[in-house]
Coordinates of C-alpha atoms in Angstrom, one line a residue:
Chain U
X1 CA -47.7 69.4 -37.1
X2 CA -45.4 67.5 -34.8
X3 CA -47.8 67.5 -31.7
X4 CA -50.7 66.5 -34.5
X5 CA -48.9 63.7 -35.4
X6 CA -47.6 63.1 -31.8
X7 CA -51.8 63.0 -31.2
X8 CA -52.6 61.2 -33.8
X9 CA -49.7 58.5 -33.3
X10 CA -51.0 58.0 -29.2
X11 CA -54.7 57.7 -30.4
X12 CA -53.5 54.6 -32.6
X13 CA -51.2 53.5 -30.1
X14 CA -54.4 53.7 -27.3
X15 CA -56.7 52.2 -29.6
X16 CA -54.8 49.5 -30.2
X17 CA -54.6 48.3 -26.7
X18 CA -58.3 49.2 -26.1
X19 CA -59.1 46.9 -29.2
X20 CA -56.1 44.4 -28.1
X21 CA -57.4 41.3 -26.0
X22 CA -54.5 41.4 -23.4
X23 CA -56.1 43.7 -20.9
X24 CA -58.0 40.8 -19.8
X25 CA -57.9 37.8 -17.2
X26 CA -55.4 35.0 -19.0
X27 CA -58.1 32.4 -16.4
X28 CA -62.0 32.0 -17.0
X29 CA -63.9 33.9 -14.2
X30 CA -65.4 30.2 -13.4
X31 CA -61.5 28.7 -13.5
X32 CA -61.0 31.7 -11.3
X33 CA -63.7 31.1 -8.7
X34 CA -62.7 27.0 -8.5
X35 CA -58.9 28.2 -8.1
X36 CA -59.9 30.2 -4.5
X37 CA -62.3 27.2 -3.4
X38 CA -59.0 24.8 -4.2
X39 CA -57.2 27.8 -1.9
X40 CA -59.9 27.8 1.1
X41 CA -59.9 24.0 1.1
X42 CA -55.9 24.2 1.3
X43 CA -55.8 26.3 4.5
X44 CA -58.9 23.9 6.1
X45 CA -56.9 21.0 5.7
X46 CA -54.2 22.4 8.2
X47 CA -56.1 24.1 10.2
X48 CA -57.9 20.4 11.0
X49 CA -54.4 19.5 11.9
X50 CA -53.4 22.8 14.0
X51 CA -51.0 23.9 11.4
X52 CA -50.1 27.5 12.1
X53 CA -50.4 29.8 8.8
X54 CA -47.1 31.9 8.4
X55 CA -46.1 34.4 6.5
X56 CA -42.5 35.9 5.3
X57 CA -40.2 38.4 3.5
X58 CA -40.6 37.9 0.0
X59 CA -37.4 40.4 -0.3
X60 CA -34.1 38.8 1.4
X61 CA -31.0 40.4 2.2
X62 CA -29.5 37.0 1.4
X63 CA -29.6 35.1 -1.3
X64 CA -30.7 32.0 -2.5
X65 CA -27.6 29.0 -3.7
X66 CA -29.4 26.5 -5.9
X67 CA -26.9 26.8 -9.1
X68 CA -30.2 26.0 -11.6
X69 CA -32.7 28.9 -10.3
X70 CA -32.1 32.7 -11.1
X71 CA -33.6 35.3 -9.0
X72 CA -34.9 38.2 -9.4
X73 CA -33.2 41.9 -7.9
X74 CA -34.6 44.8 -6.3
X75 CA -32.6 47.7 -7.9
X76 CA -31.8 48.3 -3.7
X77 CA -30.4 45.0 -3.5
X78 CA -32.8 43.1 -2.5
X79 CA -33.1 39.4 -3.7
X80 CA -37.2 38.3 -4.5
X81 CA -37.6 35.2 -2.6
X82 CA -37.9 31.6 -5.1
X83 CA -39.1 29.6 -1.9
X84 CA -39.6 30.6 2.0
X85 CA -37.3 27.8 3.1
X86 CA -35.1 29.8 5.0
X87 CA -37.1 31.9 6.5
X88 CA -39.6 29.2 7.7
X89 CA -36.9 27.5 8.8
X90 CA -35.8 30.2 11.0
X91 CA -39.2 29.7 12.8
X92 CA -39.1 26.6 13.2
X93 CA -35.8 26.6 14.8
X94 CA -37.3 29.3 17.3
X95 CA -40.3 27.3 18.3
X96 CA -43.2 28.0 15.7
X97 CA -44.0 24.4 16.0
X98 CA -45.8 23.0 12.6
X99 CA -46.1 26.0 10.1
X100 CA -47.0 26.3 6.2
X101 CA -47.3 29.4 4.2
X102 CA -49.4 30.0 0.7
X103 CA -46.6 32.4 -0.9
X104 CA -46.1 33.8 -4.2
X105 CA -42.5 32.8 -5.1
X106 CA -40.5 34.3 -8.3
X107 CA -37.9 32.4 -10.7
X108 CA -36.3 34.3 -13.4
X109 CA -36.7 33.1 -17.1
X110 CA -38.7 30.3 -16.3
X111 CA -41.7 31.0 -18.6
X112 CA -44.0 28.5 -20.8
X113 CA -47.3 25.8 -20.4
X114 CA -46.3 24.7 -17.0
X115 CA -43.8 27.8 -16.1
X116 CA -44.6 31.0 -14.7
X117 CA -42.1 33.5 -13.4
X118 CA -44.5 34.0 -10.3
X119 CA -46.0 31.8 -8.8
X120 CA -47.9 30.7 -5.7
X121 CA -45.8 27.9 -3.4
X122 CA -48.0 25.5 -0.8
X123 CA -45.4 24.7 1.9
X124 CA -45.3 23.3 4.9
X125 CA -43.0 21.5 7.9
X126 CA -44.2 18.6 10.5
X127 CA -42.4 18.3 13.2
X128 CA -41.3 14.5 13.8
X129 CA -42.3 13.5 10.5
X130 CA -39.6 12.0 7.6
X131 CA -40.2 11.9 4.1
X132 CA -42.5 8.7 3.7
X133 CA -44.9 10.6 6.7
X134 CA -45.2 13.5 4.6
X135 CA -45.5 11.3 1.3
X136 CA -48.6 10.4 3.2
X137 CA -50.0 13.2 4.1
X138 CA -49.2 15.1 0.7
X139 CA -51.8 12.2 -0.7
X140 CA -54.2 13.0 1.7
X141 CA -54.3 16.5 0.6
X142 CA -54.6 15.6 -3.0
X143 CA -57.0 12.7 -2.7
X144 CA -59.0 15.6 -0.6
X145 CA -59.1 18.0 -2.9
X146 CA -59.7 16.0 -5.9
X147 CA -62.9 14.4 -3.9
X148 CA -61.1 11.0 -4.9
X149 CA -60.7 9.5 -1.3
X150 CA -59.6 6.2 -3.4
X151 CA -57.1 7.7 -5.7
X152 CA -54.3 5.1 -5.9
X153 CA -51.2 6.4 -4.7
X154 CA -47.6 4.3 -5.5
X155 CA -44.5 5.3 -4.3
X156 CA -40.9 4.4 -6.0
X157 CA -37.2 4.6 -5.4
X158 CA -35.4 7.0 -7.9
X159 CA -33.5 4.1 -9.1
X160 CA -36.4 1.9 -9.6
X161 CA -38.7 4.4 -11.4
X162 CA -35.6 4.7 -13.9
X163 CA -35.4 1.1 -13.9
X164 CA -39.0 0.7 -14.9
X165 CA -38.5 2.8 -18.2
X166 CA -35.0 0.5 -18.8
X167 CA -33.0 3.1 -18.1
X168 CA -29.5 3.1 -16.5
X169 CA -28.8 3.0 -12.9
X170 CA -29.2 6.7 -12.0
X171 CA -26.6 5.8 -9.4
X172 CA -23.8 3.9 -10.6
X173 CA -23.6 4.1 -14.4
X174 CA -21.1 5.8 -15.9
X175 CA -21.6 9.3 -17.5
X176 CA -20.8 8.5 -21.0
X177 CA -23.3 5.8 -20.7
X178 CA -26.4 8.2 -19.3
X179 CA -25.0 10.7 -22.1
X180 CA -25.1 7.6 -25.0
X181 CA -29.1 7.2 -23.3
X182 CA -30.0 11.0 -23.5
X183 CA -28.9 10.9 -27.3
X184 CA -31.0 8.0 -28.3
X185 CA -33.7 8.8 -26.3
X186 CA -34.4 12.8 -26.6
X187 CA -32.7 13.5 -29.9
X188 CA -29.4 15.5 -28.4
X189 CA -25.8 16.7 -28.0
X190 CA -25.3 15.2 -24.8
X191 CA -21.6 15.3 -25.3
X192 CA -20.8 18.0 -22.8
X193 CA -23.8 17.4 -20.5
X194 CA -23.0 16.7 -16.4
X195 CA -24.3 13.8 -14.5
X196 CA -27.0 15.6 -13.7
X197 CA -28.2 17.1 -16.8
X198 CA -28.3 13.7 -17.8
X199 CA -30.4 12.7 -14.7
X200 CA -32.7 15.9 -15.1
X201 CA -33.3 15.6 -18.6
X202 CA -34.0 11.7 -18.7
X203 CA -36.1 12.7 -15.5
X204 CA -38.4 15.2 -17.5
X205 CA -38.4 13.8 -20.2
X206 CA -38.7 10.4 -20.4
X207 CA -40.3 8.9 -16.9
X208 CA -42.5 12.1 -16.1
X209 CA -44.8 11.8 -19.2
X210 CA -44.3 8.2 -19.0
X211 CA -45.8 7.5 -15.3
X212 CA -49.6 6.7 -15.3
X213 CA -51.6 9.5 -15.1
X214 CA -54.2 8.5 -13.5
X215 CA -52.1 8.1 -10.0
X216 CA -50.1 9.6 -7.0
X217 CA -46.7 8.7 -8.0
X218 CA -44.0 9.9 -5.3
X219 CA -40.7 9.0 -6.4
X220 CA -37.9 8.9 -3.3
X221 CA -34.1 8.4 -3.1
X222 CA -32.1 10.9 -5.3
X223 CA -29.1 10.7 -6.3
X224 CA -27.6 12.1 -3.5
X225 CA -25.6 15.3 -5.6
X226 CA -29.3 16.2 -6.2
X227 CA -30.3 16.4 -1.6
X228 CA -30.5 21.1 -1.7
X229 CA -31.4 20.0 1.6
X230 CA -32.3 16.6 2.4
X231 CA -30.7 14.6 4.7
X232 CA -28.8 11.6 3.3
X233 CA -29.2 7.8 4.0
X234 CA -27.5 4.4 2.7
X235 CA -29.4 2.3 0.2
X236 CA -27.8 -0.8 -0.6
X237 CA -24.3 0.2 -0.5
X238 CA -25.4 4.2 -2.2
X239 CA -26.0 7.0 -0.4
X240 CA -29.1 8.8 -1.7
X241 CA -30.5 12.0 -0.4
X242 CA -33.9 11.7 1.4
X243 CA -36.0 13.5 -0.7
X244 CA -39.1 13.2 -2.8
X245 CA -41.1 14.5 -5.6
X246 CA -44.6 13.9 -6.3
X247 CA -46.1 13.2 -10.1
X248 CA -49.8 13.5 -11.2
X249 CA -51.3 13.2 -15.1
X250 CA -47.6 14.1 -16.2
X251 CA -46.6 17.4 -14.0
X252 CA -44.4 17.3 -11.3
X253 CA -46.3 19.0 -8.5
X254 CA -44.0 19.1 -5.3
X255 CA -40.8 18.7 -3.9
X256 CA -39.6 17.7 -0.1
X257 CA -37.3 16.8 2.4
X258 CA -36.7 15.0 5.6
X259 CA -34.5 17.7 6.6
X260 CA -31.0 18.6 7.0
X261 CA -30.0 20.1 9.7
X262 CA -26.7 18.9 10.6
X263 CA -25.1 22.7 10.3
X264 CA -21.6 21.2 9.1
X265 CA -23.0 19.1 6.0
X266 CA -25.2 22.6 5.4
X267 CA -22.0 24.6 5.2
X268 CA -20.2 22.3 3.3
X269 CA -23.4 21.9 0.5
X270 CA -23.2 26.1 0.9
X271 CA -19.5 26.0 -0.6
X272 CA -19.7 23.4 -2.8
X273 CA -22.9 25.5 -4.9
X274 CA -20.7 28.9 -4.8
X275 CA -18.0 26.6 -6.0
X276 CA -20.2 25.2 -8.9
X277 CA -22.0 28.6 -9.8
X278 CA -18.5 30.2 -10.0
X279 CA -17.3 27.1 -12.3
X280 CA -20.5 28.0 -14.5
X281 CA -20.2 31.6 -14.4
X282 CA -23.1 32.6 -12.7
X283 CA -23.5 35.0 -10.0
X284 CA -21.4 34.4 -6.5
X285 CA -24.9 33.8 -3.7
X286 CA -24.6 36.0 -0.7
X287 CA -24.8 33.4 2.2
X288 CA -27.7 33.6 4.1
X289 CA -26.7 34.1 7.9
X290 CA -29.2 33.9 9.6
X291 CA -30.6 30.7 8.2
X292 CA -26.9 29.0 9.2
X293 CA -27.1 30.4 13.1
X294 CA -31.0 28.9 13.1
X295 CA -29.4 26.0 12.3
X296 CA -26.3 26.6 14.9
X297 CA -29.4 27.6 17.5
X298 CA -30.8 23.5 15.8
X299 CA -33.1 22.9 13.8
X300 CA -36.0 20.4 15.6
X301 CA -36.6 16.6 13.6
X302 CA -39.1 17.5 10.4
X303 CA -39.7 16.8 7.2
X304 CA -41.2 20.1 4.3
X305 CA -42.4 19.5 1.0
X306 CA -43.0 22.7 -1.3
X307 CA -45.7 22.3 -3.7
X308 CA -46.9 24.0 -6.9
X309 CA -50.5 25.8 -6.0
X310 CA -50.8 26.8 -9.7
X311 CA -50.4 23.2 -10.6
X312 CA -52.2 21.3 -9.1
X313 CA -54.6 23.4 -10.1
X314 CA -54.5 22.5 -13.8
X315 CA -54.2 19.1 -13.0
X316 CA -57.8 19.5 -10.7
X317 CA -59.5 21.9 -13.7
X318 CA -58.4 19.5 -16.6
X319 CA -56.2 22.8 -18.1
X320 CA -53.1 22.2 -19.8
X321 CA -51.9 25.7 -19.6
X322 CA -51.1 27.8 -16.7
X323 CA -52.5 30.6 -17.6
X324 CA -56.0 28.5 -17.6
X325 CA -55.7 28.9 -14.1
X326 CA -53.9 32.4 -13.2
X327 CA -55.7 36.2 -13.1
X328 CA -52.8 36.9 -15.1
X329 CA -49.4 35.5 -16.4
X330 CA -46.4 37.7 -16.9
X331 CA -47.2 38.9 -20.3
X332 CA -50.1 40.2 -19.1
X333 CA -49.0 41.9 -16.1
Chain W
X1 CA -22.3 33.5 -37.9
X2 CA -25.5 35.0 -36.5
X3 CA -27.2 32.6 -33.5
X4 CA -29.9 32.1 -31.8
X5 CA -30.1 31.0 -28.2
X6 CA -32.5 28.7 -26.4
X7 CA -34.7 32.2 -25.1
X8 CA -35.1 33.8 -28.6
X9 CA -36.9 30.4 -29.6
X10 CA -40.2 30.7 -31.5
X11 CA -42.3 29.1 -34.0
X12 CA -41.1 30.5 -37.2
X13 CA -38.0 31.3 -36.2
X14 CA -35.3 29.9 -39.3
X15 CA -32.4 27.8 -37.8
X16 CA -29.7 25.4 -39.3
X17 CA -29.6 22.2 -37.5
X18 CA -26.8 19.2 -39.3
X19 CA -26.2 21.8 -42.0
X20 CA -30.4 21.8 -43.2
X21 CA -32.4 25.0 -42.9
X22 CA -35.3 24.6 -40.8
X23 CA -37.9 26.5 -39.3
X24 CA -38.4 25.8 -35.4
X25 CA -42.6 24.7 -35.1
X26 CA -43.1 24.1 -31.6
X27 CA -40.9 25.1 -28.7
X28 CA -41.5 23.4 -25.0
X29 CA -39.3 24.6 -22.1
X30 CA -38.9 21.8 -19.6
X31 CA -37.6 22.3 -16.4
X32 CA -37.2 20.3 -13.1
X33 CA -38.4 22.2 -10.4
X34 CA -34.8 21.8 -8.9
X35 CA -33.3 20.7 -12.1
X36 CA -31.5 21.5 -15.3
X37 CA -33.8 23.8 -18.2
X38 CA -34.6 22.0 -21.3
X39 CA -36.0 23.0 -24.7
X40 CA -38.3 20.6 -26.7
X41 CA -37.7 21.6 -30.1
X42 CA -40.1 20.8 -33.4
X43 CA -38.4 22.2 -36.4
X44 CA -39.4 21.6 -40.1
X45 CA -37.1 20.4 -42.5
X46 CA -37.6 23.7 -45.1
X47 CA -36.0 21.0 -48.2
X48 CA -38.1 18.2 -47.2
X49 CA -41.0 18.7 -45.5
X50 CA -40.2 16.8 -42.8
X51 CA -40.2 17.5 -38.6
X52 CA -37.5 16.7 -36.6
X53 CA -37.4 16.5 -32.8
X54 CA -34.7 18.2 -30.4
X55 CA -33.8 18.5 -27.5
X56 CA -31.2 21.3 -26.6
X57 CA -30.0 22.5 -22.9
X58 CA -31.4 26.1 -21.9
X59 CA -28.9 28.3 -22.9
X60 CA -26.8 26.6 -25.9
X61 CA -27.1 28.2 -28.9
X62 CA -27.9 27.1 -32.6
X63 CA -27.0 28.8 -36.1
X64 CA -29.1 31.1 -37.6
X65 CA -30.2 30.0 -41.4
X66 CA -30.3 32.7 -44.0
X67 CA -33.9 32.0 -45.4
X68 CA -35.9 34.7 -47.1
X69 CA -38.9 34.4 -48.5
X70 CA -39.3 36.8 -51.8
X71 CA -42.4 37.1 -54.0
X72 CA -41.9 36.3 -57.4
X73 CA -43.5 36.3 -60.7
X74 CA -43.1 33.2 -62.9
X75 CA -41.7 33.4 -66.1
X76 CA -41.4 29.9 -68.3
X77 CA -40.0 26.3 -68.2
X78 CA -36.5 25.4 -70.1
X79 CA -37.6 21.7 -69.1
X80 CA -35.0 21.3 -66.9
X81 CA -35.8 24.9 -64.8
X82 CA -38.3 27.0 -64.0
X83 CA -38.1 31.0 -64.2
X84 CA -39.1 33.5 -61.9
X85 CA -38.6 37.5 -61.9
X86 CA -38.6 39.3 -59.0
X87 CA -41.6 41.8 -58.5
X88 CA -39.7 44.5 -56.9
X89 CA -39.0 46.3 -60.2
X90 CA -34.9 44.6 -60.5
X91 CA -36.3 42.3 -63.1
X92 CA -33.9 40.0 -61.3
X93 CA -34.1 36.5 -62.5
X94 CA -33.7 33.2 -60.5
X95 CA -34.3 29.7 -61.9
X96 CA -35.3 27.1 -59.6
X97 CA -34.5 23.4 -60.0
X98 CA -38.0 20.5 -59.8
X99 CA -36.9 19.5 -56.2
X100 CA -37.6 23.4 -55.3
X101 CA -40.6 23.2 -57.6
X102 CA -42.2 20.2 -56.1
X103 CA -45.9 19.8 -56.0
X104 CA -46.6 23.4 -57.2
X105 CA -45.6 22.2 -60.4
X106 CA -49.1 21.3 -60.3
X107 CA -50.0 25.4 -60.2
X108 CA -47.6 27.3 -62.3
X109 CA -49.5 30.1 -64.3
X110 CA -47.5 32.8 -66.4
X111 CA -47.4 36.7 -64.6
X112 CA -49.0 34.9 -61.1
X113 CA -47.0 35.5 -58.3
X114 CA -45.7 32.9 -55.8
X115 CA -43.3 32.6 -52.6
X116 CA -40.5 31.7 -53.3
X117 CA -38.1 30.5 -50.2
X118 CA -33.9 30.8 -50.8
X119 CA -31.9 29.2 -48.8
X120 CA -28.0 31.2 -49.2
X121 CA -29.9 33.3 -52.0
X122 CA -30.9 29.8 -53.6
X123 CA -34.4 28.8 -54.3
X124 CA -35.2 25.6 -51.9
X125 CA -39.1 26.5 -52.0
X126 CA -42.3 27.7 -54.4
X127 CA -45.5 28.4 -52.6
X128 CA -48.1 28.6 -54.7
X129 CA -51.1 31.4 -53.8
X130 CA -53.4 29.9 -51.4
X131 CA -56.0 31.1 -54.4
X132 CA -55.4 30.9 -57.6
X133 CA -57.8 30.7 -61.2
X134 CA -56.8 29.0 -64.0
X135 CA -58.7 27.9 -66.9
X136 CA -60.4 24.6 -67.2
X137 CA -59.2 22.8 -70.3
X138 CA -60.6 19.6 -70.2
X139 CA -64.2 18.2 -68.2
X140 CA -67.0 17.1 -69.5
X141 CA -69.9 18.8 -70.9
X142 CA -71.6 20.6 -68.0
X143 CA -75.3 20.0 -67.0
X144 CA -77.4 22.8 -67.3
X145 CA -79.4 23.6 -64.7
X146 CA -77.4 21.5 -61.7
X147 CA -76.6 24.2 -59.4
X148 CA -77.5 22.0 -56.3
X149 CA -77.4 18.8 -56.7
X150 CA -73.7 18.9 -55.1
X151 CA -72.3 16.5 -56.9
X152 CA -68.7 16.5 -59.1
X153 CA -66.8 15.7 -61.9
X154 CA -62.9 16.4 -62.6
X155 CA -61.5 18.8 -64.6
X156 CA -57.7 19.4 -66.1
X157 CA -56.7 22.9 -65.7
X158 CA -54.5 25.4 -67.5
X159 CA -51.7 24.4 -65.2
X160 CA -52.1 20.8 -65.0
X161 CA -53.6 20.3 -62.1
X162 CA -56.9 18.2 -61.9
X163 CA -59.4 18.9 -59.0
X164 CA -63.3 18.3 -58.3
X165 CA -65.7 20.3 -59.7
X166 CA -69.4 21.1 -60.4
X167 CA -71.5 19.5 -62.8
X168 CA -72.0 22.6 -64.1
X169 CA -68.8 24.1 -65.6
X170 CA -67.2 23.9 -69.0
X171 CA -64.6 23.6 -70.8
X172 CA -62.8 27.5 -71.2
X173 CA -64.7 29.0 -68.1
X174 CA -62.0 30.1 -65.5
X175 CA -62.0 29.1 -61.4
X176 CA -60.9 30.1 -58.2
X177 CA -59.2 26.5 -56.4
X178 CA -57.6 26.8 -53.2
X179 CA -54.3 25.3 -53.9
X180 CA -53.9 23.7 -50.0
X181 CA -56.8 22.0 -49.9
X182 CA -57.1 21.5 -54.3
X183 CA -61.0 22.8 -53.6
X184 CA -62.8 24.4 -56.4
X185 CA -63.9 28.3 -54.7
X186 CA -66.0 29.7 -57.2
X187 CA -66.5 30.7 -60.9
X188 CA -63.9 33.4 -61.4
X189 CA -65.5 37.2 -61.6
X190 CA -64.3 38.1 -65.1

């Protein structure tokens, strides 16, 4: 009796699976063919420029430090990378010259129309470039992939981007003014938001959707506290980060830096992030000493950028949902 | 008090916002690559049906609303309240006011089952079934044989609603109507 009931249950269970659509790919086969073409063209682009393709570990004994990224950890304690940045910088320090990588990266809890917890990142580093030279190369790549050599390119400083939307100065405005602006523009309760919460909210929900869609917009000179791994510079008496982001069709596509190579400043930022994580009650980071040793040895002067391949294909194919360009999203994994 | 964190947000979830019962209509995850994550949420106020848009920092929580949809049979109106009875055999009755009944007043029919939305136990919305059968109480005389020209005329139904019906329908006939579109569907099978 019991056995029969079990059998009936399994029969229903398997019939449900077979009848459901979840075994099928999210993207159409045609979209996957187009995606493969884009990936091939990216490889050709770098081959023509003599940029070496490399592969680095997905699993690392050290964690990232970024307070806004949550990492997966394997049962034996390895961290799954959120970007291949540290390992690629070790190669640069070891004399690799210009390098690129297309890697699956993993970010816990990021799910939505434009997010899948694992996605494909194109990351590359150019020796002797600063952020402006690298922005030009990013534009060259995207124009080529879009077959639109005349696609307009606009560069705006973070401050200019904010002032274009009549938002307060991101560098000098008091945090209360930024909170008020968030409350007015976004219907939220920003009373206990930090300065960066406010800036991120205004950037991603006012500026980003408002930029002209039919042009490549590079935003550069980020607020200093959002430097991540970029160098600083002084502009009009303000310290800003030599970091840039690319926006196209209302979508954030790439994030680049004129790379920080100063070991003392790097250690200071790691400590700052560790304190911030402790204050936020987030897991303590495991510092990557191999990365620090590589910086100590010497990172050549370079600029680097990470570009979301899935999102780029979304724009190229006119897909509004990231599933439209992926074989299987996480809920069908 | 039960709460929902942003990572539990999904359409249909009933939450309390500024003390008002709301249902989440849409939930969008927004996150700059290197920045704070947010949820942009569209909510419908269940009392007024007005739509609100709100932004939350991911990880924030909001209170759950004690909202329940139950099936109830319409009994009668005393002029001030409309009385409904539970169909679960408990015979428990509830009185809904004019605000809760709203436009559904056009479709009220005795012994018909309606969906009553309760907030903290009190009725806030009465929703008619999608399809309902009602008698035509007032309309111009039917045009015999005219089933093909597609013309229509107004007809008043026993519940008070006025809908457009085909020319061949007569007073006293029972018809099936879609309560959402107010479209005539067919003659009722008797």
